[in-house]
Amino acid sequence: MAATASIPAGYAHNPSAWRERLLLAAIAAAGALISAYLACYQLKLIDTVADPIYGSSSSHAVLFSSFSKSLPVPDALLGTLNYLAEIVLDLIGGEDRWRTRPVVVLAFGALLAAGALVSIGLILMQAFVVGHFCTLCLLSAGLSILLAALGAREVRAAWGTYRSR
């Protein structure tokens, strides 16, 4: 495989390189662990939630807000499932997947975008609706936004390939 064949026009290096994708998978795994921990609290599998900045009572107010209760399943569980799906889609295909599997990369990008948009909404909800903050919730939201930013290069390359078909 020629090195230039795996680099899209206008890019300095391959956006589907394993070093970049494994970083995204590691960040998503961290997000999944945080979300799973919060989901365990929402499901009452654990009695308390750690919050080093705002305190457990503030996290409790967020995690059991009327919004969280309005969903059929805990929102942190949905976050966990999204992170796990991101990991699966991130690991599908080789280093030329931006070119050979653009639909997979675009689906990956859709999950990243959805996670980031939901996270922004949840941050705003904490600030303006609930009036309390949850440190781990904010950390998870930050990871989702970071994932979307880091994954955007590969998604743009795949979009270019998909459009030219």
CSV table of N, CA and C in Angstrom, one decimal:
chain,number,residue,atom,x,y,z
A,1,MET,N,0.9,-1.2,0.0
A,1,MET,CA,0.0,0.0,0.0
A,1,MET,C,0.9,1.2,0.0
A,2,ALA,N,0.7,2.1,-1.0
A,2,ALA,CA,1.5,3.3,-1.1
A,2,ALA,C,1.0,4.3,0.0
A,3,ALA,N,2.0,5.0,0.6
A,3,ALA,CA,1.7,5.9,1.7
A,3,ALA,C,0.7,7.0,1.2
A,4,THR,N,0.9,7.5,0.0
A,4,THR,CA,0.1,8.6,-0.5
A,4,THR,C,-1.3,8.1,-0.8
A,5,ALA,N,-1.5,6.8,-1.1
A,5,ALA,CA,-2.8,6.3,-1.4
A,5,ALA,C,-3.8,6.4,-0.2
A,6,SER,N,-3.2,6.4,1.0
A,6,SER,CA,-4.0,6.4,2.2
A,6,SER,C,-4.2,7.8,2.8
A,7,ILE,N,-3.8,8.8,2.1
A,7,ILE,CA,-3.9,10.1,2.6
A,7,ILE,C,-4.8,10.9,1.6
A,8,PRO,N,-5.9,11.4,2.1
A,8,PRO,CA,-6.8,12.2,1.2
A,8,PRO,C,-6.1,13.5,0.8
A,9,ALA,N,-6.5,14.0,-0.4
A,9,ALA,CA,-6.0,15.3,-0.9
A,9,ALA,C,-6.3,16.4,0.1
A,10,GLY,N,-5.3,17.2,0.3
A,10,GLY,CA,-5.4,18.3,1.3
A,10,GLY,C,-5.1,17.9,2.7
A,11,TYR,N,-4.7,16.7,3.0
A,11,TYR,CA,-4.4,16.2,4.3
A,11,TYR,C,-2.9,16.0,4.4
A,12,ALA,N,-2.3,16.3,5.6
A,12,ALA,CA,-0.9,16.0,5.8
A,12,ALA,C,-0.6,14.6,6.2
A,13,HIS,N,-1.6,13.9,6.8
A,13,HIS,CA,-1.5,12.5,7.2
A,13,HIS,C,-2.9,11.8,7.2
A,14,ASN,N,-2.8,10.5,7.3
A,14,ASN,CA,-4.0,9.7,7.2
A,14,ASN,C,-5.0,9.9,8.3
A,15,PRO,N,-6.2,10.4,8.1
A,15,PRO,CA,-7.2,10.6,9.2
A,15,PRO,C,-7.7,9.3,9.8
A,16,SER,N,-7.5,8.1,9.1
A,16,SER,CA,-7.9,6.8,9.6
A,16,SER,C,-6.8,6.0,10.2
A,17,ALA,N,-5.7,6.7,10.5
A,17,ALA,CA,-4.5,6.0,11.1
A,17,ALA,C,-4.9,5.4,12.4
A,18,TRP,N,-4.4,4.2,12.7
A,18,TRP,CA,-4.7,3.6,14.0
A,18,TRP,C,-4.4,4.4,15.2
A,19,ARG,N,-3.3,5.1,15.1
A,19,ARG,CA,-2.9,5.9,16.3
A,19,ARG,C,-4.0,6.9,16.7
A,20,GLU,N,-4.6,7.5,15.7
A,20,GLU,CA,-5.7,8.5,15.9
A,20,GLU,C,-6.9,7.7,16.4
A,21,ARG,N,-7.3,6.7,15.8
A,21,ARG,CA,-8.5,5.9,16.1
A,21,ARG,C,-8.4,5.3,17.4
A,22,LEU,N,-7.3,4.8,17.8
A,22,LEU,CA,-7.1,4.2,19.1
A,22,LEU,C,-7.2,5.2,20.2
A,23,LEU,N,-6.8,6.4,20.0
A,23,LEU,CA,-7.0,7.5,20.9
A,23,LEU,C,-8.4,7.8,21.1
A,24,LEU,N,-9.2,7.8,20.0
A,24,LEU,CA,-10.6,8.0,20.1
A,24,LEU,C,-11.3,6.9,20.9
A,25,ALA,N,-10.9,5.7,20.6
A,25,ALA,CA,-11.5,4.5,21.3
A,25,ALA,C,-11.2,4.6,22.8
A,26,ALA,N,-10.0,5.0,23.2
A,26,ALA,CA,-9.6,5.2,24.6
A,26,ALA,C,-10.5,6.2,25.3
A,27,ILE,N,-10.7,7.4,24.6
A,27,ILE,CA,-11.5,8.4,25.2
A,27,ILE,C,-12.9,8.0,25.3
A,28,ALA,N,-13.4,7.3,24.3
A,28,ALA,CA,-14.8,6.7,24.4
A,28,ALA,C,-14.9,5.7,25.5
A,29,ALA,N,-13.9,4.9,25.7
A,29,ALA,CA,-13.9,3.9,26.8
A,29,ALA,C,-14.0,4.6,28.2
A,30,ALA,N,-13.2,5.7,28.3
A,30,ALA,CA,-13.3,6.5,29.5
A,30,ALA,C,-14.7,7.0,29.7
A,31,GLY,N,-15.3,7.6,28.7
A,31,GLY,CA,-16.6,8.1,28.7
A,31,GLY,C,-17.6,7.0,29.1
A,32,ALA,N,-17.5,5.8,28.5
A,32,ALA,CA,-18.4,4.7,28.8
A,32,ALA,C,-18.3,4.3,30.3
A,33,LEU,N,-17.1,4.3,30.8
A,33,LEU,CA,-16.9,3.9,32.3
A,33,LEU,C,-17.6,5.0,33.2
A,34,ILE,N,-17.4,6.2,32.9
A,34,ILE,CA,-18.0,7.3,33.7
A,34,ILE,C,-19.5,7.2,33.6
A,35,SER,N,-20.0,7.0,32.3
A,35,SER,CA,-21.5,6.9,32.1
A,35,SER,C,-22.1,5.7,32.8
A,36,ALA,N,-21.3,4.6,32.7
A,36,ALA,CA,-21.8,3.3,33.4
A,36,ALA,C,-21.9,3.5,34.9
A,37,TYR,N,-20.9,4.2,35.5
A,37,TYR,CA,-20.9,4.5,36.9
A,37,TYR,C,-22.1,5.3,37.3
A,38,LEU,N,-22.4,6.3,36.5
A,38,LEU,CA,-23.5,7.2,36.7
A,38,LEU,C,-24.9,6.5,36.5
A,39,ALA,N,-24.9,5.6,35.5
A,39,ALA,CA,-26.1,4.8,35.3
A,39,ALA,C,-26.3,3.8,36.5
A,40,CYS,N,-25.3,3.3,37.0
A,40,CYS,CA,-25.5,2.4,38.2
A,40,CYS,C,-26.1,3.2,39.4
A,41,TYR,N,-25.7,4.4,39.5
A,41,TYR,CA,-26.3,5.2,40.6
A,41,TYR,C,-27.8,5.5,40.2
A,42,GLN,N,-28.1,5.9,39.0
A,42,GLN,CA,-29.4,6.2,38.6
A,42,GLN,C,-30.3,4.9,38.7
A,43,LEU,N,-29.8,3.7,38.5
A,43,LEU,CA,-30.5,2.5,38.6
A,43,LEU,C,-30.5,2.0,40.0
A,44,LYS,N,-29.9,2.8,40.9
A,44,LYS,CA,-29.9,2.4,42.4
A,44,LYS,C,-29.1,1.1,42.7
A,45,LEU,N,-28.1,0.8,41.8
A,45,LEU,CA,-27.3,-0.3,42.1
A,45,LEU,C,-26.2,0.0,43.0
A,46,ILE,N,-25.9,1.3,43.1
A,46,ILE,CA,-24.9,1.9,44.1
A,46,ILE,C,-25.7,3.0,44.9
A,47,ASP,N,-25.2,3.2,46.2
A,47,ASP,CA,-26.0,4.1,47.0
A,47,ASP,C,-25.5,5.6,46.9
A,48,THR,N,-24.4,5.8,46.5
A,48,THR,CA,-23.9,7.2,46.4
A,48,THR,C,-23.1,7.4,45.1
A,49,VAL,N,-22.9,8.7,44.8
A,49,VAL,CA,-22.1,9.0,43.6
A,49,VAL,C,-21.1,10.0,44.1
A,50,ALA,N,-19.9,9.8,43.6
A,50,ALA,CA,-18.8,10.7,44.0
A,50,ALA,C,-18.8,12.0,43.1
A,51,ASP,N,-18.6,13.1,43.8
A,51,ASP,CA,-18.5,14.4,43.1
A,51,ASP,C,-17.6,15.3,43.8
A,52,PRO,N,-16.3,15.3,43.4
A,52,PRO,CA,-15.3,16.1,44.1
A,52,PRO,C,-15.4,17.6,44.1
A,53,ILE,N,-16.2,18.1,43.1
A,53,ILE,CA,-16.3,19.6,43.0
A,53,ILE,C,-17.7,20.1,43.5
A,54,TYR,N,-18.8,19.6,43.0
A,54,TYR,CA,-20.1,20.1,43.4
A,54,TYR,C,-20.8,19.3,44.5
A,55,GLY,N,-20.3,18.2,44.9
A,55,GLY,CA,-20.8,17.4,46.0
A,55,GLY,C,-21.9,16.4,45.5
A,56,SER,N,-22.1,15.4,46.2
A,56,SER,CA,-23.0,14.3,45.8
A,56,SER,C,-24.4,14.8,45.7
A,57,SER,N,-24.8,15.7,46.6
A,57,SER,CA,-26.2,16.2,46.6
A,57,SER,C,-26.5,16.9,45.3
A,58,SER,N,-25.5,17.7,44.8
A,58,SER,CA,-25.7,18.4,43.5
A,58,SER,C,-25.8,17.4,42.3
A,59,SER,N,-24.9,16.4,42.4
A,59,SER,CA,-25.0,15.4,41.3
A,59,SER,C,-26.3,14.6,41.4
A,60,HIS,N,-26.8,14.3,42.6
A,60,HIS,CA,-28.1,13.6,42.8
A,60,HIS,C,-29.2,14.5,42.1
A,61,ALA,N,-29.2,15.8,42.3
A,61,ALA,CA,-30.2,16.6,41.8
A,61,ALA,C,-30.2,16.6,40.2
A,62,VAL,N,-29.0,16.5,39.7
A,62,VAL,CA,-28.9,16.4,38.2
A,62,VAL,C,-29.4,15.0,37.7
A,63,LEU,N,-28.8,14.0,38.4
A,63,LEU,CA,-29.1,12.6,37.9
A,63,LEU,C,-30.5,12.1,38.1
A,64,PHE,N,-31.2,12.8,39.0
A,64,PHE,CA,-32.6,12.4,39.3
A,64,PHE,C,-33.6,13.6,39.0
A,65,SER,N,-33.1,14.5,38.1
A,65,SER,CA,-33.9,15.6,37.7
A,65,SER,C,-35.2,15.2,36.9
A,66,SER,N,-36.1,16.0,36.8
A,66,SER,CA,-37.4,15.7,36.0
A,66,SER,C,-37.1,15.2,34.6
A,67,PHE,N,-36.0,15.8,34.0
A,67,PHE,CA,-35.6,15.4,32.7
A,67,PHE,C,-35.2,13.9,32.7
A,68,SER,N,-34.3,13.6,33.6
A,68,SER,CA,-33.7,12.3,33.7
A,68,SER,C,-34.8,11.3,34.0
A,69,LYS,N,-35.8,11.6,34.8
A,69,LYS,CA,-36.9,10.7,35.1
A,69,LYS,C,-37.9,10.6,34.0
A,70,SER,N,-37.9,11.5,33.1
A,70,SER,CA,-38.9,11.5,32.0
A,70,SER,C,-38.5,10.5,30.9
A,71,LEU,N,-37.3,10.0,30.9
A,71,LEU,CA,-36.8,9.1,29.9
A,71,LEU,C,-37.2,7.7,30.3
A,72,PRO,N,-37.4,6.7,29.4
A,72,PRO,CA,-37.7,5.4,29.8
A,72,PRO,C,-36.6,4.6,30.4
A,73,VAL,N,-35.3,5.1,30.2
A,73,VAL,CA,-34.2,4.5,30.8
A,73,VAL,C,-33.3,5.6,31.2
A,74,PRO,N,-32.4,5.4,32.2
A,74,PRO,CA,-31.5,6.5,32.7
A,74,PRO,C,-30.7,7.1,31.5
A,75,ASP,N,-30.6,8.4,31.5
A,75,ASP,CA,-29.8,9.0,30.4
A,75,ASP,C,-28.4,8.6,30.5
A,76,ALA,N,-27.8,8.3,31.6
A,76,ALA,CA,-26.4,7.9,31.7
A,76,ALA,C,-26.3,6.5,31.0
A,77,LEU,N,-27.3,5.7,31.1
A,77,LEU,CA,-27.3,4.4,30.4
A,77,LEU,C,-27.2,4.6,28.9
A,78,LEU,N,-28.0,5.5,28.4
A,78,LEU,CA,-28.0,5.9,27.0
A,78,LEU,C,-26.6,6.4,26.5
A,79,GLY,N,-26.0,7.2,27.4
A,79,GLY,CA,-24.7,7.7,27.1
A,79,GLY,C,-23.7,6.5,27.0
A,80,THR,N,-23.8,5.6,28.0
A,80,THR,CA,-22.9,4.4,27.9
A,80,THR,C,-23.1,3.6,26.6
A,81,LEU,N,-24.3,3.4,26.2
A,81,LEU,CA,-24.5,2.7,24.9
A,81,LEU,C,-24.0,3.5,23.7
A,82,ASN,N,-24.1,4.8,23.8
A,82,ASN,CA,-23.6,5.6,22.7
A,82,ASN,C,-22.0,5.5,22.6
A,83,TYR,N,-21.4,5.6,23.8
A,83,TYR,CA,-19.9,5.4,23.8
A,83,TYR,C,-19.5,4.1,23.3
A,84,LEU,N,-20.2,3.0,23.7
A,84,LEU,CA,-19.8,1.7,23.2
A,84,LEU,C,-20.0,1.5,21.7
A,85,ALA,N,-21.1,2.1,21.2
A,85,ALA,CA,-21.3,2.1,19.8
A,85,ALA,C,-20.2,2.8,19.0
A,86,GLU,N,-19.8,4.0,19.6
A,86,GLU,CA,-18.7,4.7,19.0
A,86,GLU,C,-17.4,3.9,19.0
A,87,ILE,N,-17.1,3.1,20.0
A,87,ILE,CA,-15.9,2.3,20.0
A,87,ILE,C,-16.0,1.2,18.9
A,88,VAL,N,-17.2,0.6,18.8
A,88,VAL,CA,-17.3,-0.4,17.8
A,88,VAL,C,-17.1,0.2,16.4
A,89,LEU,N,-17.8,1.3,16.1
A,89,LEU,CA,-17.7,1.9,14.8
A,89,LEU,C,-16.3,2.4,14.5
A,90,ASP,N,-15.6,2.9,15.5
A,90,ASP,CA,-14.2,3.4,15.4
A,90,ASP,C,-13.3,2.3,15.0
A,91,LEU,N,-13.5,1.1,15.5
A,91,LEU,CA,-12.6,0.0,15.3
A,91,LEU,C,-12.9,-0.8,14.0
A,92,ILE,N,-13.9,-0.5,13.3
A,92,ILE,CA,-14.2,-1.2,12.0
A,92,ILE,C,-13.4,-0.7,10.9
A,93,GLY,N,-12.8,-1.6,10.2
A,93,GLY,CA,-12.0,-1.2,8.9
A,93,GLY,C,-10.6,-0.9,9.2
A,94,GLY,N,-9.9,-0.8,8.1
A,94,GLY,CA,-8.4,-0.6,8.2
A,94,GLY,C,-8.1,0.9,8.1
A,95,GLU,N,-6.8,1.2,7.8
A,95,GLU,CA,-6.3,2.5,7.8
A,95,GLU,C,-6.8,3.3,6.6
A,96,ASP,N,-7.4,2.6,5.6
A,96,ASP,CA,-7.9,3.3,4.5
A,96,ASP,C,-9.5,3.4,4.5
A,97,ARG,N,-10.0,3.2,5.6
A,97,ARG,CA,-11.5,3.2,5.7
A,97,ARG,C,-12.2,4.5,5.3
A,98,TRP,N,-11.5,5.6,5.4
A,98,TRP,CA,-12.1,6.9,5.0
A,98,TRP,C,-12.5,6.8,3.5
A,99,ARG,N,-11.7,5.9,2.8
A,99,ARG,CA,-11.9,5.7,1.3
A,99,ARG,C,-12.7,4.5,1.0
A,100,THR,N,-12.5,3.4,1.7
A,100,THR,CA,-13.1,2.1,1.4
A,100,THR,C,-14.4,1.9,2.1
A,101,ARG,N,-14.6,2.5,3.3
A,101,ARG,CA,-15.8,2.3,4.1
A,101,ARG,C,-16.3,3.7,4.5
A,102,PRO,N,-16.6,4.6,3.6
A,102,PRO,CA,-17.0,5.9,4.1
A,102,PRO,C,-18.4,5.9,4.8
A,103,VAL,N,-19.2,4.9,4.5
A,103,VAL,CA,-20.5,4.9,5.2
A,103,VAL,C,-20.3,4.6,6.7
A,104,VAL,N,-19.4,3.7,7.0
A,104,VAL,CA,-19.0,3.4,8.4
A,104,VAL,C,-18.5,4.6,9.1
A,105,VAL,N,-17.6,5.3,8.4
A,105,VAL,CA,-17.1,6.5,9.0
A,105,VAL,C,-18.1,7.6,9.2
A,106,LEU,N,-19.1,7.7,8.3
A,106,LEU,CA,-20.1,8.7,8.4
A,106,LEU,C,-21.1,8.3,9.5
A,107,ALA,N,-21.4,7.0,9.7
A,107,ALA,CA,-22.2,6.6,10.8
A,107,ALA,C,-21.5,6.9,12.1
A,108,PHE,N,-20.2,6.7,12.2
A,108,PHE,CA,-19.4,7.0,13.3
A,108,PHE,C,-19.5,8.5,13.6
A,109,GLY,N,-19.4,9.3,12.6
A,109,GLY,CA,-19.5,10.7,12.7
A,109,GLY,C,-20.8,11.2,13.2
A,110,ALA,N,-21.9,10.5,12.8
A,110,ALA,CA,-23.2,10.8,13.2
A,110,ALA,C,-23.4,10.5,14.7
A,111,LEU,N,-22.8,9.4,15.2
A,111,LEU,CA,-22.8,9.1,16.6
A,111,LEU,C,-22.0,10.2,17.4
A,112,LEU,N,-20.9,10.5,16.9
A,112,LEU,CA,-20.0,11.6,17.6
A,112,LEU,C,-20.8,12.9,17.6
A,113,ALA,N,-21.4,13.3,16.5
A,113,ALA,CA,-22.2,14.5,16.5
A,113,ALA,C,-23.4,14.5,17.5
A,114,ALA,N,-24.1,13.4,17.5
A,114,ALA,CA,-25.2,13.2,18.4
A,114,ALA,C,-24.8,13.3,19.8
A,115,GLY,N,-23.7,12.6,20.2
A,115,GLY,CA,-23.1,12.7,21.5
A,115,GLY,C,-22.8,14.1,22.0
A,116,ALA,N,-22.1,14.8,21.0
A,116,ALA,CA,-21.7,16.2,21.4
A,116,ALA,C,-22.9,17.1,21.5
A,117,LEU,N,-23.9,17.0,20.6
A,117,LEU,CA,-25.1,17.9,20.7
A,117,LEU,C,-25.9,17.6,22.0
A,118,VAL,N,-26.1,16.3,22.3
A,118,VAL,CA,-26.8,15.9,23.5
A,118,VAL,C,-26.0,16.5,24.7
A,119,SER,N,-24.7,16.3,24.7
A,119,SER,CA,-23.9,16.8,25.8
A,119,SER,C,-24.0,18.3,26.0
A,120,ILE,N,-24.0,19.0,24.9
A,120,ILE,CA,-24.2,20.5,25.1
A,120,ILE,C,-25.6,20.8,25.7
A,121,GLY,N,-26.6,20.1,25.2
A,121,GLY,CA,-27.9,20.3,25.8
A,121,GLY,C,-28.0,19.9,27.2
A,122,LEU,N,-27.3,18.9,27.7
A,122,LEU,CA,-27.3,18.5,29.1
A,122,LEU,C,-26.5,19.5,29.9
A,123,ILE,N,-25.5,20.0,29.4
A,123,ILE,CA,-24.7,21.1,30.1
A,123,ILE,C,-25.7,22.3,30.4
A,124,LEU,N,-26.3,22.7,29.3
A,124,LEU,CA,-27.2,23.9,29.4
A,124,LEU,C,-28.4,23.6,30.4
A,125,MET,N,-28.9,22.3,30.3
A,125,MET,CA,-30.0,21.9,31.2
A,125,MET,C,-29.5,22.0,32.7
A,126,GLN,N,-28.3,21.6,33.0
A,126,GLN,CA,-27.8,21.7,34.3
A,126,GLN,C,-27.7,23.1,34.8
A,127,ALA,N,-27.2,24.0,33.9
A,127,ALA,CA,-27.1,25.4,34.2
A,127,ALA,C,-28.4,26.1,34.4
A,128,PHE,N,-29.3,25.9,33.4
A,128,PHE,CA,-30.5,26.8,33.3
A,128,PHE,C,-31.8,26.1,33.8
A,129,VAL,N,-31.9,24.8,33.9
A,129,VAL,CA,-33.1,24.2,34.3
A,129,VAL,C,-33.0,23.6,35.7
A,130,VAL,N,-32.0,22.7,35.9
A,130,VAL,CA,-31.8,22.0,37.1
A,130,VAL,C,-31.2,22.9,38.2
A,131,GLY,N,-30.3,23.8,37.8
A,131,GLY,CA,-29.7,24.7,38.7
A,131,GLY,C,-28.6,24.1,39.6
A,132,HIS,N,-28.2,22.9,39.2
A,132,HIS,CA,-27.1,22.1,39.9
A,132,HIS,C,-26.2,21.6,38.9
A,133,PHE,N,-25.0,21.2,39.3
A,133,PHE,CA,-24.0,20.6,38.4
A,133,PHE,C,-23.5,19.3,38.9
A,134,CYS,N,-23.1,18.4,38.0
A,134,CYS,CA,-22.6,17.1,38.3
A,134,CYS,C,-21.2,17.0,37.6
A,135,THR,N,-20.2,16.9,38.4
A,135,THR,CA,-18.8,16.9,37.9
A,135,THR,C,-18.6,15.8,36.9
A,136,LEU,N,-19.0,14.6,37.2
A,136,LEU,CA,-18.8,13.5,36.3
A,136,LEU,C,-19.6,13.6,35.0
A,137,CYS,N,-20.8,14.2,35.2
A,137,CYS,CA,-21.7,14.5,34.0
A,137,CYS,C,-21.0,15.5,33.1
A,138,LEU,N,-20.4,16.5,33.6
A,138,LEU,CA,-19.7,17.5,32.9
A,138,LEU,C,-18.4,16.9,32.2
A,139,LEU,N,-17.8,16.0,32.9
A,139,LEU,CA,-16.6,15.4,32.4
A,139,LEU,C,-17.0,14.5,31.2
A,140,SER,N,-18.0,13.8,31.3
A,140,SER,CA,-18.5,12.9,30.2
A,140,SER,C,-18.9,13.8,29.0
A,141,ALA,N,-19.6,14.9,29.3
A,141,ALA,CA,-20.0,15.8,28.2
A,141,ALA,C,-18.8,16.3,27.5
A,142,GLY,N,-17.8,16.7,28.3
A,142,GLY,CA,-16.5,17.2,27.7
A,142,GLY,C,-15.9,16.2,26.8
A,143,LEU,N,-15.9,14.9,27.2
A,143,LEU,CA,-15.3,13.8,26.4
A,143,LEU,C,-16.1,13.7,25.1
A,144,SER,N,-17.4,13.8,25.2
A,144,SER,CA,-18.2,13.7,23.9
A,144,SER,C,-17.9,14.8,23.0
A,145,ILE,N,-17.7,16.0,23.5
A,145,ILE,CA,-17.4,17.1,22.6
A,145,ILE,C,-16.0,17.0,22.0
A,146,LEU,N,-15.0,16.5,22.9
A,146,LEU,CA,-13.7,16.2,22.4
A,146,LEU,C,-13.7,15.2,21.3
A,147,LEU,N,-14.4,14.1,21.5
A,147,LEU,CA,-14.5,13.0,20.5
A,147,LEU,C,-15.0,13.6,19.2
A,148,ALA,N,-16.0,14.4,19.2
A,148,ALA,CA,-16.6,15.0,18.0
A,148,ALA,C,-15.5,15.8,17.3
A,149,ALA,N,-14.8,16.6,18.0
A,149,ALA,CA,-13.8,17.5,17.4
A,149,ALA,C,-12.6,16.7,16.8
A,150,LEU,N,-12.2,15.6,17.5
A,150,LEU,CA,-11.1,14.8,17.1
A,150,LEU,C,-11.5,13.9,15.9
A,151,GLY,N,-12.7,13.5,15.8
A,151,GLY,CA,-13.2,12.6,14.8
A,151,GLY,C,-13.6,13.3,13.5
A,152,ALA,N,-13.7,14.6,13.6
A,152,ALA,CA,-14.2,15.4,12.4
A,152,ALA,C,-13.3,15.3,11.2
A,153,ARG,N,-12.0,15.2,11.3
A,153,ARG,CA,-11.1,15.1,10.1
A,153,ARG,C,-11.4,13.9,9.3
A,154,GLU,N,-11.5,12.7,10.0
A,154,GLU,CA,-11.8,11.5,9.3
A,154,GLU,C,-13.2,11.6,8.6
A,155,VAL,N,-14.2,12.1,9.3
A,155,VAL,CA,-15.5,12.2,8.8
A,155,VAL,C,-15.5,13.1,7.5
A,156,ARG,N,-14.8,14.2,7.5
A,156,ARG,CA,-14.7,15.1,6.4
A,156,ARG,C,-14.1,14.4,5.2
A,157,ALA,N,-13.0,13.6,5.4
A,157,ALA,CA,-12.4,12.8,4.4
A,157,ALA,C,-13.4,11.8,3.8
A,158,ALA,N,-14.1,11.1,4.7
A,158,ALA,CA,-15.1,10.1,4.2
A,158,ALA,C,-16.2,10.7,3.4
A,159,TRP,N,-16.6,11.9,3.9
A,159,TRP,CA,-17.7,12.6,3.2
A,159,TRP,C,-17.3,13.0,1.8
A,160,GLY,N,-16.0,13.4,1.6
A,160,GLY,CA,-15.5,13.7,0.3
A,160,GLY,C,-15.5,12.5,-0.6
A,161,THR,N,-15.2,11.3,-0.1
A,161,THR,CA,-15.2,10.1,-0.8
A,161,THR,C,-16.6,9.7,-1.2
A,162,TYR,N,-17.5,9.8,-0.2
A,162,TYR,CA,-18.9,9.4,-0.4
A,162,TYR,C,-19.6,10.2,-1.5
A,163,ARG,N,-19.3,11.5,-1.4
A,163,ARG,CA,-19.9,12.5,-2.4
A,163,ARG,C,-19.4,12.2,-3.8
A,164,SER,N,-18.2,11.8,-4.0
A,164,SER,CA,-17.6,11.6,-5.3
A,164,SER,C,-18.0,10.3,-5.9
A,165,ARG,N,-18.7,9.4,-5.2
A,165,ARG,CA,-19.1,8.1,-5.8
A,165,ARG,C,-20.3,8.3,-6.7
